[in-house]
Amino acid sequence: MAKKNSAQSILAWGMMILLIAGLGGFGIDSFLGSRVTSIGSVGDRQISTQAYARALQSEMRAVEQQIGQPVTIAFAQQVGIDQQVRAQLITQAALENEAARIGISVGDENVQRTVVGIRAFQGPTGNFDMDAYRFALQNVGQSPAEFEEEVRRDAARGILQAATAAGVETPDNLRSALLGFYAMRHNFTLFTLTESNLPAPVADPDEPAIIAYYAANIADFTAPETRSITYAWLTPEMVLDTVEVDEDSIRALYEQRIDEFVQPERRLVERLVFGSDDEAQAAKARLDSGEMTFDALVEERGLSLEDADMGDVSEAQLGAAGAAVFGLVDAGTVVGPLPSNLGPALFRMNAILNAQETPYEDARDELRAELAGDGARRAIQDQQEGFDDLLAGGATLEQLAEETPMQLGTIDWNRDSNEGIAAYSEFGTAAAAVSADDFPELAGLSDGGLFAIRLDSVTPPTPRPIEDVREAVAAGARVAAVDAALQSMGQTLSADLVAEGPETFGETRDLSPEVFENITRLDRLTQVPATMLETIMTSDTNTPVMSVAEGRLLLVYVGETEAPDSADEQTEQLTGAINEQIGQALAQDVFTYFARALQAEAGITLNQPAIDAVHATFP
């Protein structure tokens, strides 16, 4: 937990350094220049106004990225972002206060290792750069000494937090209960019977049965609400023929996307990088002698083939190793050591992808259609303001269609409509929401088109006349009759199944059962409905379970139940997941209680005027 929190803290510092280009622009420096420099304290540990401002701005930026719009301080206070930030800083201060009290600290080497590993402080070569370090800290109003002290305190907090949660494990009784529920192994035998197994065929339903079924299931034979809508619309396809595209533009687009149409020969390559030429040479020797395979070498380095996979690459992308790799002709051949941007490496060539070229003449029609589509969308956008003006001036959709290129149409729309303009989800959303009092307004379509609608009338959900749906009603009534007959037969057979046992039951009736063994709640069976499977798993041994639906009777004999198999891979994964999730939750609870106890013992003091002054610096 300490490592995780430490890594998160380091990442947070990196983000803050990159995101906050000096808090002075928000007036923080002016505030800090006054006598009040903290928003409060926990014990002897002060919470600086600058730390609060940085943390608050970082959290607000994070929320901005999530919701896709600017976050003001008023909004932050409304949703409690400021309270959350203060609570985090209070917890940190409580841990720092306790760490200082009991003498927890880290040495300079640990601080240095952390600082040089922060990406924001690295120069063009990827190594730590002192100038970049000082410049980044200067932008956030900190000196190296202040920042390094922050790093030291952060590490001390991590040590204390890790010590608090160390040794917290999932209780055995809780683990056993969860394993018993999810991994208990159930055995059962399933018999499937249909109409053909009935003692007598089911007759077709007569008129009273059809009428009764229609009345009992009227919702299935009711037409949905239908909305009569008049609309005007214009799509790029409608104006495509009016768009002129000159040959030079088509040729320019082809040249611009030449990499798409002219692809050089490529190779599927895997690369295994070593720390030195000697290591790479030794690995190649083991490979050549047959002592190791390339796959085994990758695994030996603690990597996977996905880590080594470079995908399909060109000769230029391989740099100095390109000529040697592209000189290979047999898939699976390994060459090296060769230089790479990460160090000496062995390369395995897995496949040759021949060069591909699509001539301009073959690509021309596709490119022209693309340019024409872009032009059509722009042409519609250029006319949108004029369409809006007409509607705002009181023009009807009919007048709009007469005076503009927009086309008029009508539709009896319901939730199942999916043809023509109803194929657009934007139209469906508008059609469902429009009311008779709404004036037509332009709205956009996903392909760049425009539309406006008017609700003419609404027909509420109406039962379809029985004569119009007689065939479907009769079919449904017959299925219901078959299900009723199967239900009656199943009740009799259930008693026989228990009395005879599944083997004798199947033999005497010439039924071939499906036998399921070691089924757990983690398994999914397509043959058994989920509700029935749950009933099976909660039923006593030697009992029947029955389900009838859609002309099929499922009859189950519940067999013995066995304890979870600890050696089973699925059970092992479940045990690991339980230990991890429950253990982490308990550890977090322990830490939360510990932090609250520290806060209560040390005492919390907050300076509301100082907090308000920090808030005043935000827009």
XYZ file of C-alpha atoms in Angstrom:
619
model
C 0.000 0.000 0.000
C 2.862 2.318 0.758
C 4.408 1.744 -2.635
C 1.119 2.422 -4.337
C 0.503 5.631 -2.437
C 4.071 6.758 -2.961
C 3.782 6.184 -6.690
C 0.495 8.064 -6.779
C 2.056 10.919 -4.852
C 4.980 11.100 -7.250
C 2.603 11.086 -10.204
C 0.559 13.806 -8.580
C 3.684 15.955 -8.144
C 4.560 15.433 -11.792
C 1.076 16.442 -12.901
C 1.021 19.492 -10.666
C 4.390 20.643 -11.930
C 3.266 20.299 -15.522
C -0.232 21.734 -14.999
C 0.399 24.706 -12.724
C 2.357 27.367 -14.501
C 2.967 29.416 -11.423
C 0.289 30.148 -8.879
C 1.237 33.774 -8.777
C -1.155 34.469 -11.644
C -3.985 33.561 -9.317
C -2.842 35.919 -6.574
C -1.561 33.157 -4.247
C 1.871 34.713 -3.951
C 0.310 37.953 -2.747
C -1.699 36.076 -0.165
C 1.303 34.085 0.941
C 3.224 37.269 1.344
C 0.964 38.222 4.223
C 1.341 36.976 7.757
C -1.041 34.023 7.348
C 0.663 31.156 5.515
C -1.428 28.127 6.480
C -5.076 27.117 6.390
C -4.738 25.164 9.609
C -2.802 22.483 11.404
C -2.941 18.977 12.846
C -0.893 18.875 16.002
C 2.431 20.554 15.174
C 2.097 20.055 11.419
C 0.942 23.094 9.455
C -1.102 22.820 6.217
C 0.272 25.568 4.038
C -1.960 27.752 1.918
C 0.271 26.995 -1.064
C -0.127 23.221 -0.601
C -3.894 23.651 -0.338
C -4.020 25.822 -3.465
C -1.911 23.323 -5.446
C -3.951 20.328 -4.329
C -7.253 22.106 -4.979
C -6.210 23.217 -8.446
C -4.939 19.721 -9.301
C -8.234 18.142 -8.252
C -10.270 20.730 -10.152
C -8.208 20.084 -13.298
C -8.801 16.341 -12.908
C -12.558 16.910 -12.675
C -12.412 19.181 -15.731
C -10.905 16.344 -17.754
C -13.640 13.975 -16.580
C -16.628 16.207 -17.331
C -15.145 18.043 -20.319
C -15.875 21.588 -19.132
C -14.213 24.222 -16.926
C -14.640 23.863 -13.159
C -15.061 27.070 -11.155
C -14.437 27.380 -7.429
C -18.187 27.848 -6.929
C -18.869 24.523 -8.641
C -16.039 22.875 -6.708
C -17.574 24.031 -3.424
C -21.052 22.984 -4.549
C -19.989 19.366 -5.208
C -17.598 19.213 -2.243
C -14.251 19.116 -4.054
C -12.738 21.619 -1.608
C -13.889 19.573 1.389
C -12.408 16.434 -0.131
C -9.059 18.154 -0.707
C -8.950 19.522 2.840
C -9.783 16.081 4.239
C -6.869 14.575 2.273
C -4.462 17.250 3.478
C -5.645 16.833 7.074
C -4.989 13.093 6.872
C -1.534 13.722 5.402
C -0.745 16.262 8.097
C -1.872 13.836 10.809
C 0.430 11.137 9.451
C 3.335 13.588 9.131
C 2.763 14.799 12.676
C 2.804 11.238 14.014
C 5.833 10.269 11.880
C 7.754 13.246 13.271
C 6.663 12.400 16.814
C 7.947 8.816 16.677
C 11.002 9.663 14.554
C 10.163 8.071 11.160
C 12.183 9.535 8.284
C 14.099 8.511 5.162
C 17.654 9.211 4.104
C 18.987 11.479 1.389
C 19.544 8.537 -0.981
C 15.849 7.683 -1.014
C 14.943 11.311 -1.614
C 17.440 11.583 -4.448
C 16.186 8.378 -6.069
C 12.640 9.684 -5.998
C 13.507 13.121 -7.362
C 15.619 11.923 -10.295
C 12.870 9.472 -11.271
C 10.207 12.162 -11.787
C 9.655 12.611 -15.523
C 8.986 16.339 -15.238
C 12.613 16.830 -14.147
C 14.166 14.940 -17.068
C 15.895 16.622 -19.961
C 15.848 15.797 -23.703
C 18.060 12.730 -23.130
C 15.625 11.227 -20.653
C 17.986 11.728 -17.725
C 17.609 13.996 -14.700
C 18.340 17.614 -15.604
C 19.158 20.073 -12.801
C 18.082 23.099 -14.816
C 14.736 21.492 -15.650
C 14.363 20.606 -11.963
C 14.940 24.157 -10.756
C 12.836 25.718 -13.498
C 9.862 23.427 -12.816
C 9.969 24.140 -9.090
C 10.360 27.858 -9.695
C 7.132 27.782 -11.753
C 5.196 26.422 -8.775
C 6.823 28.705 -6.243
C 9.029 26.136 -4.518
C 12.726 25.825 -3.852
C 14.555 22.483 -4.216
C 14.948 22.314 -0.449
C 11.193 22.767 0.079
C 10.317 20.179 -2.523
C 12.808 17.641 -1.200
C 11.369 18.114 2.271
C 7.925 17.398 0.808
C 9.317 14.189 -0.747
C 10.867 13.194 2.581
C 7.591 13.747 4.434
C 5.670 11.857 1.751
C 7.984 8.854 2.144
C 7.593 8.961 5.924
C 3.794 9.000 5.511
C 4.041 5.989 3.224
C 6.078 4.049 5.778
C 3.602 4.815 8.548
C 0.609 3.957 6.364
C 2.187 0.670 5.242
C 2.973 -0.257 8.831
C -0.604 0.486 9.837
C -2.137 -1.796 7.209
C 0.582 -4.471 7.260
C -0.607 -7.929 8.214
C -4.296 -7.188 7.584
C -5.694 -10.325 5.981
C -9.088 -11.677 5.046
C -10.601 -13.536 8.048
C -10.765 -17.303 7.526
C -14.478 -17.505 8.306
C -15.313 -14.799 5.753
C -13.109 -16.401 3.101
C -14.653 -19.820 3.773
C -18.188 -18.430 3.546
C -17.512 -16.768 0.199
C -15.747 -19.844 -1.175
C -18.586 -22.018 0.023
C -21.110 -19.866 -1.800
C -19.272 -19.392 -5.099
C -17.087 -22.512 -5.380
C -19.279 -25.231 -3.835
C -19.510 -28.033 -6.404
C -22.965 -29.201 -7.423
C -23.854 -32.365 -9.325
C -27.158 -32.863 -11.096
C -28.813 -34.730 -13.947
C -30.939 -32.918 -16.532
C -33.747 -34.432 -18.618
C -35.213 -32.382 -21.486
C -38.730 -33.256 -22.678
C -40.871 -31.694 -25.376
C -44.339 -32.128 -26.867
C -43.237 -35.390 -28.466
C -42.871 -36.881 -24.971
C -46.475 -36.125 -23.995
C -48.806 -39.126 -23.698
C -51.178 -37.524 -26.195
C -50.742 -34.738 -28.781
C -52.035 -31.266 -27.952
C -54.955 -30.184 -30.126
C -54.997 -26.825 -31.886
C -56.749 -24.183 -29.777
C -60.426 -23.540 -30.443
C -61.983 -20.095 -30.736
C -62.685 -19.632 -26.993
C -59.075 -20.576 -26.215
C -57.774 -18.102 -28.795
C -59.959 -15.292 -27.448
C -58.943 -16.078 -23.870
C -55.253 -16.064 -24.763
C -55.642 -12.777 -26.656
C -57.316 -11.148 -23.631
C -54.762 -12.510 -21.156
C -51.803 -11.332 -23.236
C -53.237 -8.154 -24.733
C -49.954 -6.246 -24.146
C -48.216 -8.551 -26.654
C -50.759 -7.595 -29.312
C -50.882 -3.851 -28.655
C -49.383 -1.431 -31.144
C -46.995 1.083 -29.515
C -47.687 4.787 -29.394
C -47.478 6.183 -32.892
C -46.523 9.773 -33.631
C -47.457 11.370 -36.949
C -44.556 13.694 -37.727
C -43.827 16.092 -40.556
C -40.173 16.748 -41.150
C -37.810 18.643 -43.425
C -34.295 17.351 -43.855
C -31.160 17.749 -45.882
C -28.238 15.301 -45.930
C -24.839 15.439 -47.653
C -25.946 12.628 -49.961
C -28.811 14.796 -51.241
C -26.452 17.545 -52.405
C -23.520 15.341 -53.392
C -24.133 15.736 -57.128
C -24.028 19.529 -56.855
C -20.514 19.580 -55.353
C -17.680 20.097 -57.784
C -14.301 18.583 -57.005
C -11.321 19.569 -59.145
C -8.679 17.063 -60.134
C -5.874 18.952 -58.391
C -7.634 18.581 -55.019
C -8.037 14.843 -55.525
C -4.373 14.514 -56.500
C -3.291 16.611 -53.498
C -5.278 14.389 -51.107
C -3.684 11.298 -52.640
C -0.221 12.743 -52.097
C -1.130 13.818 -48.590
C -2.127 10.252 -47.721
C 0.534 8.544 -49.795
C 1.594 6.393 -46.832
C -1.842 4.820 -46.910
C -1.657 3.932 -50.593
C 2.033 3.174 -50.968
C 3.384 0.939 -48.212
C 6.948 -0.405 -48.353
C 7.822 -3.992 -47.561
C 7.442 -4.678 -43.863
C 8.320 -7.378 -41.365
C 6.624 -8.782 -38.270
C 9.422 -8.542 -35.705
C 10.080 -9.329 -32.046
C 12.984 -7.712 -30.198
C 14.733 -8.792 -27.003
C 16.978 -6.058 -25.548
C 20.011 -6.732 -23.319
C 22.073 -4.558 -21.033
C 25.360 -5.146 -22.890
C 26.790 -6.707 -26.037
C 28.341 -9.499 -23.949
C 24.944 -10.478 -22.509
C 23.377 -10.405 -25.960
C 26.225 -12.479 -27.458
C 25.921 -15.070 -24.684
C 22.179 -15.342 -25.241
C 22.668 -15.751 -29.006
C 25.224 -18.503 -28.390
C 22.753 -20.424 -26.196
C 20.166 -19.942 -28.906
C 22.465 -21.220 -31.666
C 23.485 -24.258 -29.605
C 19.866 -25.259 -29.106
C 20.119 -24.848 -25.353
C 17.386 -22.186 -25.367
C 14.583 -21.019 -27.621
C 13.774 -17.388 -28.260
C 10.516 -17.779 -26.319
C 12.435 -19.234 -23.366
C 14.929 -16.362 -23.472
C 12.082 -13.867 -23.306
C 10.529 -15.684 -20.360
C 13.908 -15.930 -18.629
C 14.161 -12.141 -18.713
C 10.814 -11.880 -16.891
C 9.046 -10.648 -20.044
C 6.232 -11.875 -22.271
C 6.148 -12.133 -26.056
C 3.809 -9.118 -26.012
C 6.633 -7.118 -24.408
C 8.999 -8.178 -27.191
C 6.537 -7.713 -30.059
C 7.269 -4.724 -32.311
C 4.380 -5.437 -34.673
C 4.860 -4.791 -38.392
C 7.796 -2.436 -39.015
C 9.607 -1.004 -41.987
C 13.341 -1.213 -42.546
C 13.696 2.465 -41.687
C 11.938 1.985 -38.347
C 14.550 -0.585 -37.315
C 17.399 1.872 -37.824
C 20.850 0.285 -37.894
C 19.315 -3.187 -37.485
C 17.059 -2.775 -40.507
C 19.334 -4.190 -43.207
C 20.134 -7.359 -41.264
C 16.526 -8.049 -40.287
C 15.217 -7.368 -43.783
C 17.912 -9.655 -45.173
C 16.214 -12.633 -43.481
C 14.021 -14.834 -45.665
C 12.847 -17.585 -43.296
C 10.166 -16.828 -40.716
C 11.291 -17.544 -37.168
C 14.959 -16.724 -37.803
C 16.783 -14.826 -35.048
C 19.567 -12.366 -35.845
C 21.793 -10.275 -33.603
C 23.091 -8.800 -31.486
C 22.191 -5.647 -33.380
C 21.943 -2.051 -32.153
C 18.582 -0.561 -31.165
C 17.479 2.636 -29.461
C 17.245 0.675 -26.191
C 20.541 -1.173 -26.423
C 21.936 -4.315 -28.080
C 19.156 -6.695 -29.027
C 18.240 -9.980 -30.690
C 15.579 -9.762 -33.395
C 13.246 -12.529 -34.542
C 11.589 -12.099 -37.928
C 8.191 -13.822 -37.959
C 6.674 -12.898 -41.324
C 7.281 -10.899 -44.495
C 4.620 -8.409 -45.543
C 5.034 -7.540 -49.201
C 5.027 -3.949 -50.390
C 1.588 -2.670 -51.407
C 0.743 0.163 -53.788
C -2.623 1.511 -54.813
C -2.222 3.643 -57.968
C -3.865 7.040 -58.120
C -6.303 5.824 -60.766
C -7.594 3.090 -58.439
C -7.916 5.412 -55.437
C -9.364 8.384 -57.327
C -13.085 7.561 -57.053
C -12.864 6.898 -53.332
C -10.938 10.138 -52.726
C -13.322 12.145 -54.888
C -16.315 10.806 -52.956
C -14.582 11.758 -49.700
C -13.869 15.293 -50.890
C -17.381 15.633 -52.293
C -18.811 14.502 -48.954
C -16.722 17.096 -47.123
C -17.854 19.741 -49.579
C -21.488 18.713 -49.171
C -21.252 18.977 -45.387
C -19.681 22.430 -45.681
C -22.378 23.512 -48.132
C -25.081 22.475 -45.652
C -23.312 24.275 -42.811
C -23.081 27.417 -44.951
C -26.857 27.363 -45.476
C -27.791 26.557 -41.881
C -28.039 30.163 -40.765
C -30.484 30.925 -43.586
C -32.632 27.926 -42.633
C -32.636 29.081 -39.009
C -33.684 32.585 -40.021
C -36.659 31.256 -41.987
C -37.883 29.134 -39.102
C -37.362 31.977 -36.637
C -39.426 34.186 -38.934
C -42.367 31.816 -38.681
C -41.919 29.756 -41.838
C -43.610 26.349 -41.789
C -41.754 23.192 -42.742
C -43.666 23.184 -46.024
C -42.453 26.733 -46.776
C -38.930 25.795 -45.722
C -38.931 22.954 -48.225
C -40.280 25.258 -50.975
C -37.682 27.986 -50.430
C -34.602 25.879 -49.677
C -33.025 22.582 -50.798
C -34.450 20.858 -47.721
C -36.850 18.024 -48.525
C -40.258 17.513 -46.917
C -41.521 14.197 -45.569
C -43.954 12.599 -43.166
C -43.665 9.511 -40.991
C -45.816 7.561 -38.561
C -43.041 7.021 -36.046
C -42.879 4.600 -33.132
C -40.035 3.152 -31.073
C -39.537 0.337 -33.603
C -39.169 2.605 -36.654
C -35.762 2.298 -38.293
C -36.072 3.190 -41.960
C -35.353 6.433 -43.801
C -34.841 9.367 -41.474
C -35.866 7.128 -38.539
C -32.562 5.288 -38.942
C -30.823 8.307 -37.388
C -30.689 8.131 -33.590
C -30.837 11.940 -33.445
C -34.206 11.871 -35.178
C -35.502 9.133 -32.869
C -34.545 11.139 -29.790
C -36.231 14.270 -31.122
C -39.335 12.363 -32.280
C -39.835 10.838 -28.839
C -39.492 14.208 -27.083
C -41.350 16.610 -29.393
C -44.710 17.980 -28.273
C -47.542 19.629 -30.179
C -46.595 23.013 -28.672
C -42.998 22.925 -29.954
C -41.967 25.084 -32.898
C -39.755 23.391 -35.479
C -36.044 23.905 -34.837
C -33.012 22.744 -36.774
C -31.010 19.875 -35.346
C -27.984 18.003 -36.636
C -27.636 14.465 -37.965
C -24.617 12.259 -37.463
C -23.562 12.493 -41.126
C -23.553 16.310 -41.126
C -27.145 16.713 -42.282
C -29.899 18.864 -40.760
C -33.549 18.246 -39.920
C -36.538 19.919 -38.288
C -39.747 18.246 -37.155
C -43.351 19.018 -36.240
C -45.675 16.761 -34.282
C -49.026 16.521 -36.062
C -50.823 13.945 -33.899
C -50.302 11.142 -31.379
C -52.058 7.785 -31.462
C -51.833 6.153 -28.039
C -50.967 2.454 -27.643
C -53.876 0.544 -29.225
C -54.668 -3.173 -29.201
C -54.483 -4.618 -32.681
C -57.757 -6.208 -33.810
C -57.743 -9.938 -33.140
C -58.371 -10.638 -36.804
C -55.143 -8.868 -37.711
C -53.081 -10.957 -35.298
C -55.081 -14.207 -35.240
C -52.230 -16.330 -36.526
C -49.809 -15.096 -33.819
C -52.493 -15.434 -31.127
C -53.306 -18.999 -32.179
C -49.601 -19.930 -32.162
C -49.181 -18.426 -28.706
C -52.289 -20.167 -27.404
C -51.025 -23.520 -28.649
C -47.598 -23.016 -27.011
C -49.394 -22.149 -23.769
C -51.443 -25.350 -24.046
C -48.306 -27.410 -24.672
C -46.608 -25.780 -21.653
C -49.621 -26.564 -19.483
C -49.546 -30.205 -20.573
C -45.782 -30.404 -19.936
C -46.265 -28.804 -16.520
C -48.846 -31.416 -15.574
C -46.676 -34.247 -16.849
C -43.629 -32.815 -15.098
C -45.338 -32.868 -11.714
C -46.013 -36.589 -12.100
C -42.546 -37.327 -13.457
C -40.880 -35.405 -10.623
C -42.168 -37.902 -8.091
C -41.107 -40.814 -10.314
C -37.626 -39.327 -10.744
C -37.060 -39.156 -7.000
C -38.486 -42.630 -6.408
C -36.577 -44.360 -9.205
C -33.354 -42.359 -9.354
C -32.033 -40.720 -12.529
C -30.479 -43.822 -14.098
C -33.559 -46.051 -13.893
C -35.853 -43.111 -14.693
C -34.021 -42.468 -17.952
C -33.719 -46.112 -19.003
C -37.389 -46.985 -18.489
C -38.521 -43.956 -20.509
C -35.803 -44.082 -23.157
C -34.542 -40.624 -22.157
C -30.900 -39.606 -22.500
C -29.956 -37.216 -19.702
C -27.168 -34.648 -19.472
C -25.022 -35.195 -16.407
C -23.395 -32.107 -14.890
C -20.571 -32.493 -12.379
C -18.682 -30.008 -10.248
C -20.779 -27.023 -11.337
C -20.225 -23.842 -9.337
C -21.801 -20.409 -9.321
C -18.844 -19.246 -11.379
C -19.942 -21.462 -14.273
C -22.393 -20.409 -16.964
C -24.577 -23.073 -18.569
C -26.472 -22.299 -21.763
C -28.667 -25.388 -21.279
C -30.117 -24.237 -17.954
C -31.844 -20.878 -17.282
C -30.052 -18.819 -14.644
C -33.060 -18.792 -12.285
C -33.382 -22.570 -12.505
C -29.658 -23.048 -11.900
C -29.873 -20.966 -8.730
C -32.813 -23.075 -7.558
C -30.789 -26.243 -8.224
C -27.908 -24.936 -6.129
C -30.143 -24.081 -3.187
C -32.155 -27.322 -3.246
C -31.547 -30.364 -1.053
C -29.925 -33.533 -2.396
C -32.281 -36.078 -4.020
C -34.944 -33.510 -4.898
C -36.431 -32.586 -8.295
C -36.375 -29.158 -9.897
C -38.625 -28.364 -12.860
C -38.894 -25.549 -15.389
C -41.355 -25.237 -18.285
C -41.140 -22.580 -20.996
C -41.618 -22.258 -24.751
C -42.667 -25.866 -25.259
C -39.804 -27.407 -23.285
C -39.773 -29.176 -19.932
C -36.481 -29.222 -18.031
C -36.497 -31.779 -15.233
C -33.488 -31.976 -12.911
C -32.476 -34.486 -10.282
C -30.280 -32.723 -7.693
C -27.299 -34.881 -6.720
C -24.615 -34.644 -4.072
C -22.855 -31.392 -3.215
C -19.092 -31.341 -2.700
C -16.861 -28.845 -0.941
C -14.759 -26.420 -3.041
C -11.689 -27.976 -4.672
C -8.760 -25.947 -3.363
C -6.501 -27.365 -6.107
C -8.818 -26.217 -8.904
C -7.411 -23.285 -10.897
C -10.735 -21.441 -10.860
C -10.985 -21.827 -7.085
C -7.421 -20.629 -6.658
C -8.196 -17.511 -8.688
C -11.352 -16.925 -6.638
C -9.398 -17.318 -3.392
C -6.807 -14.839 -4.619
C -9.494 -12.342 -5.638
C -11.241 -12.656 -2.255
C -7.974 -12.201 -0.362
C -7.028 -9.188 -2.442
C -10.349 -7.362 -2.453
C -11.424 -8.092 1.105
C -7.872 -7.625 2.418
C -7.516 -4.265 0.723
C -10.918 -3.129 1.972
C -10.091 -4.135 5.546
C -6.644 -2.545 5.326
C -8.224 0.679 4.088
C -10.715 0.595 6.965
C -7.910 0.061 9.489
C -5.958 2.944 8.017
C -9.040 5.194 8.037
C -9.686 4.490 11.734
C -5.993 4.992 12.518
C -5.915 8.332 10.694
C -9.048 9.514 12.498
C -7.540 8.516 15.829
C -4.366 10.476 15.054
C -6.418 13.528 14.098
C -8.461 13.317 17.277
C -5.374 12.868 19.434
C -3.332 15.664 17.823
C -6.235 18.072 17.358
C -7.328 19.849 14.174
C -7.362 23.607 13.739
C -8.665 25.285 10.565
C -8.387 28.958 9.610
C -11.551 29.754 7.620
C -10.414 33.283 6.554
C -7.249 31.740 5.133
C -9.296 29.099 3.300
C -11.593 31.780 1.904
C -8.572 33.804 0.772
C -7.227 30.820 -1.192
C -10.648 30.296 -2.789
C -10.707 33.977 -3.808
C -7.691 33.396 -6.068
C -9.636 30.916 -8.243
C -11.983 31.944 -11.028
